[in-house]
Structure formats: structure tokens, C-alpha cells
C-alpha positions in Angstrom: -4.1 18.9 1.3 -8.0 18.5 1.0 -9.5 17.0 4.0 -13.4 17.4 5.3 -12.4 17.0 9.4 -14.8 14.8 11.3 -16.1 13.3 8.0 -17.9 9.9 8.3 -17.2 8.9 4.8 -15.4 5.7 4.9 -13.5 3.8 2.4 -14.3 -0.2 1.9 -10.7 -2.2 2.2 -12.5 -5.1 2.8 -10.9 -6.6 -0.9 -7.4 -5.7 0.1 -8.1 -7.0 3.4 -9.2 -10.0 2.1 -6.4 -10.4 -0.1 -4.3 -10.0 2.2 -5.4 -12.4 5.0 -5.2 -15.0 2.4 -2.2 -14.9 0.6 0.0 -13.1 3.3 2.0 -15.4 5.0 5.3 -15.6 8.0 8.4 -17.1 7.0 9.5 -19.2 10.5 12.0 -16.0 11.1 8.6 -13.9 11.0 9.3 -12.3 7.6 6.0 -11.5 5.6 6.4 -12.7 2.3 3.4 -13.4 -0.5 3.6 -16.2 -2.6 3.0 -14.5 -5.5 2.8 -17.9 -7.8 -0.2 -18.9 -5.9 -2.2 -15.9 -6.7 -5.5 -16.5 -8.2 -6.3 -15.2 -11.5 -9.7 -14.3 -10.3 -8.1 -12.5 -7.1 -6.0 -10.3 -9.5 -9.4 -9.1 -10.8 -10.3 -8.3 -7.4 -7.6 -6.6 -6.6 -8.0 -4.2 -10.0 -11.3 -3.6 -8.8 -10.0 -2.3 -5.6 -7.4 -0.3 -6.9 -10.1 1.2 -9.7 -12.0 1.9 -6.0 -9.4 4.0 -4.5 -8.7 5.6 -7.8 -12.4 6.7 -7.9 -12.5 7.9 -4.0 -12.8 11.7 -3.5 -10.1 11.9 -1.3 -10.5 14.7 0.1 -13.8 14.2 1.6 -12.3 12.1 3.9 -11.0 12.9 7.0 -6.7 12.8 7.7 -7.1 9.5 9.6 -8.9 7.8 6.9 -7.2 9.6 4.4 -3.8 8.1 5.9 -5.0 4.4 5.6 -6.5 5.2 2.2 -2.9 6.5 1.1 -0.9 3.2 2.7 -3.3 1.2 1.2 -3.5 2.3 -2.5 0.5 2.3 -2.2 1.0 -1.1 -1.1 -1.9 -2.7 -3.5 0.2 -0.9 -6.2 3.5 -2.7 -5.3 2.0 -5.9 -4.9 0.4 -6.0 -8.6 2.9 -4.3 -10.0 5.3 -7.0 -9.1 2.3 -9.9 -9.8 2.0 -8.5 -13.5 6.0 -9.1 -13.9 6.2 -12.2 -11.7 9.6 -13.7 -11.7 11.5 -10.1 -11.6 13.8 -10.5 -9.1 13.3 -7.0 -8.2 10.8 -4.4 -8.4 13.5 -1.9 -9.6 13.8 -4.6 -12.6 10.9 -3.9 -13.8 11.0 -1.9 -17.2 8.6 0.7 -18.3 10.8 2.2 -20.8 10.6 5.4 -19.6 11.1 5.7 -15.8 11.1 3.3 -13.0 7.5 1.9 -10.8 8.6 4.4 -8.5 8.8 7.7 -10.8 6.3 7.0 -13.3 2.9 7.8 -13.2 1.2 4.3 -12.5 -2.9 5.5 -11.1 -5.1 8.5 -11.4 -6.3 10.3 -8.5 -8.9 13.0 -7.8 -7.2 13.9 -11.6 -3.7 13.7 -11.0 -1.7 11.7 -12.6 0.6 9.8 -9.6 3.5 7.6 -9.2 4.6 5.3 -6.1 7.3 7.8 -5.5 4.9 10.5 -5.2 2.3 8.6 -3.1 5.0 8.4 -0.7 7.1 11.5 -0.4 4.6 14.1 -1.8 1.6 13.0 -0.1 2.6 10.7 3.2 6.0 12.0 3.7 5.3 15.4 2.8 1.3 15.9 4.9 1.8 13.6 7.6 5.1 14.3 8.9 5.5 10.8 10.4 8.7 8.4 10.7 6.1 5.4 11.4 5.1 5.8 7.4 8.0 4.0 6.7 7.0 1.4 8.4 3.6 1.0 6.6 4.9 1.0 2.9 5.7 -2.2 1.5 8.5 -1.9 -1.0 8.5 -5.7 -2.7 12.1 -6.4 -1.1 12.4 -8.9 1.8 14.2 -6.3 4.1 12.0 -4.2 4.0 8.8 -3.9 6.0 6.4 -6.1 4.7 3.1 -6.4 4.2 0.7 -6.4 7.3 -2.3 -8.9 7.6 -4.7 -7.0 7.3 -5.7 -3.2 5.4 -4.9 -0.5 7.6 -8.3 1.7 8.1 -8.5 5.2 9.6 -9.2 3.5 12.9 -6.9 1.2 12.9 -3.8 3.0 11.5 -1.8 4.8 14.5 -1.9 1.3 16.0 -0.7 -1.2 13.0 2.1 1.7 12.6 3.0 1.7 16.3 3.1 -2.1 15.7 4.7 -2.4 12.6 7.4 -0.1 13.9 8.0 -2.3 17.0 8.0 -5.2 14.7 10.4 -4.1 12.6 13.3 -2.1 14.5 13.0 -5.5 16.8 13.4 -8.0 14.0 16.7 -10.2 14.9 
């Protein structure tokens, strides 16, 4: 619930940004997919130092915008490694910790709390920001699904890419 409103602090996306303008790609129907095969050793490392980033961000010293991107972000670079370190699943739900699903086990560390995908999205986005267009903005791993976005949403960019996402989506034959 922590926010500092009208905060400058911003936090750098520019890795996942990368990443994603790189390996993100349309299917001819418009589908996102990422080749996942093609990913380059040296970009995984990039994207751990990203996610060790975000898990280092005092939160709340941001403000909600910011705060919102931050969230959407750190959820979807989850998924995507997640599913990287067990390439050839055929799900995400495949994937075996032994003790709970990717989406009920703990997985990252924030601001000391120990946090799961499942809680990144229905404890902090579903349950703070009140907003149907969140749905929109997580990437779950499965082709229908929303998928990824082209580039890292950013606390001035993420009412739009929702509001475009959104449109994208419900208007996908």
C-alpha cells in the first residue's frame, strides 16, 4: 500500500525493454509469441540482472503510476524466465516445483516479502488498483492469452499500452 505521491524516482526498464524489442515477435494472425529457443544465454543474464533490479527497488518510494508499471513488469519478466529455465514444457502449469505451482509459490523477494506470481497479481494489482485493464497487461505463457507487449510498460506509458492492449485483445478475430 506504500506509495510517495508525486515522487520522481523512476525505475530503469530499459533491459526488459530491450529484451523485449528483440525477441518479441507477431505471428501473421498478430499473436505475440517469443521464441524462446533463440534466446541468448547472455540475454538470460541480463534478464536476472533486471529481475535482481526490481527485487532491490523500494517500492514504495515510488509513486502509484510508476508503481503499476514496476508491478506488470516484474510479473511478466517472471513468466518469461520461468518458462526459459524449463524450455520445452508445454505449459507453464507443467512446470514442477514440488511443492506448489509458479503461480502459488514464492518465486522473488520484495521490500522483504516473500512473493509468488499469484500474489503479484491478485494481492497487489488486482487487489490496489482496482482495474479490469490489468488483465490485459499480464502475460500468462499461454498463446490465448494476452501476450507480451513490445516494449516495458513505464509509469508514463502504462494507462495507454493498457488501453491498447485491451483494444487489441477483445478485438482479436
Amino acid at each position: 500500500q506504500a506509495h510517495s505521491p508525486g515522487s520522481q524516482r523512476l525505475v530503469d526498464h530499459s533491459l526488459w525493454d530491450r529484451f523485449l524489442r528483440t525477441y518479441r515477435r507477431l505471428r501473421s494472425d498478430r499473436v505475440p509469441l517469443l521464441p524462446y529457443g533463440e534466446v541468448a544465454s547472455a540475454e538470460l543474464e541480463l534478464l536476472d540482472e533486471y529481475l535482481s533490479l526490481l527485487a532491490a527497488t523500494p517500492v514504495g518510494s515510488l509513486d502509484r503510476p510508476e508503481q503499476y508499471a514496476f508491478w506488470l513488469n516484474l510479473h511478466n519478466a517472471l513468466v518469461v524466465r520461468l518458462i526459459e529455465r524449463a524450455y520445452l514444457v508445454l505449459s507453464i502449469r507443467d512446470i514442477d516445483f514440488g511443492d506448489g505451482t509458479p503461480w502459488n509459490r514464492p518465486i522473488v523477494e520484495v521490500e522483504d516479502r516473500r512473493l509468488s506470481l499469484g500474489d503479484i497479481r491478485d494481492r497487489i494489482l488486482r487487489a490496489y488498483w482496482r482495474d479490469g485493464r490489468v488483465h490485459y497487461g499480464l502475460c500468462y505463457g499461454a498463446v490465448g492469452s494476452p501476450g507480451l507487449l513490445g516494449e516495458a510498460f513505464t509509469g508514463a506509458n502504462v494507462d495507454r499500452l493498457l488501453d491498447e492492449q485491451a483494444l487489441d485483445f477483445v478485438n482479436h478475430p
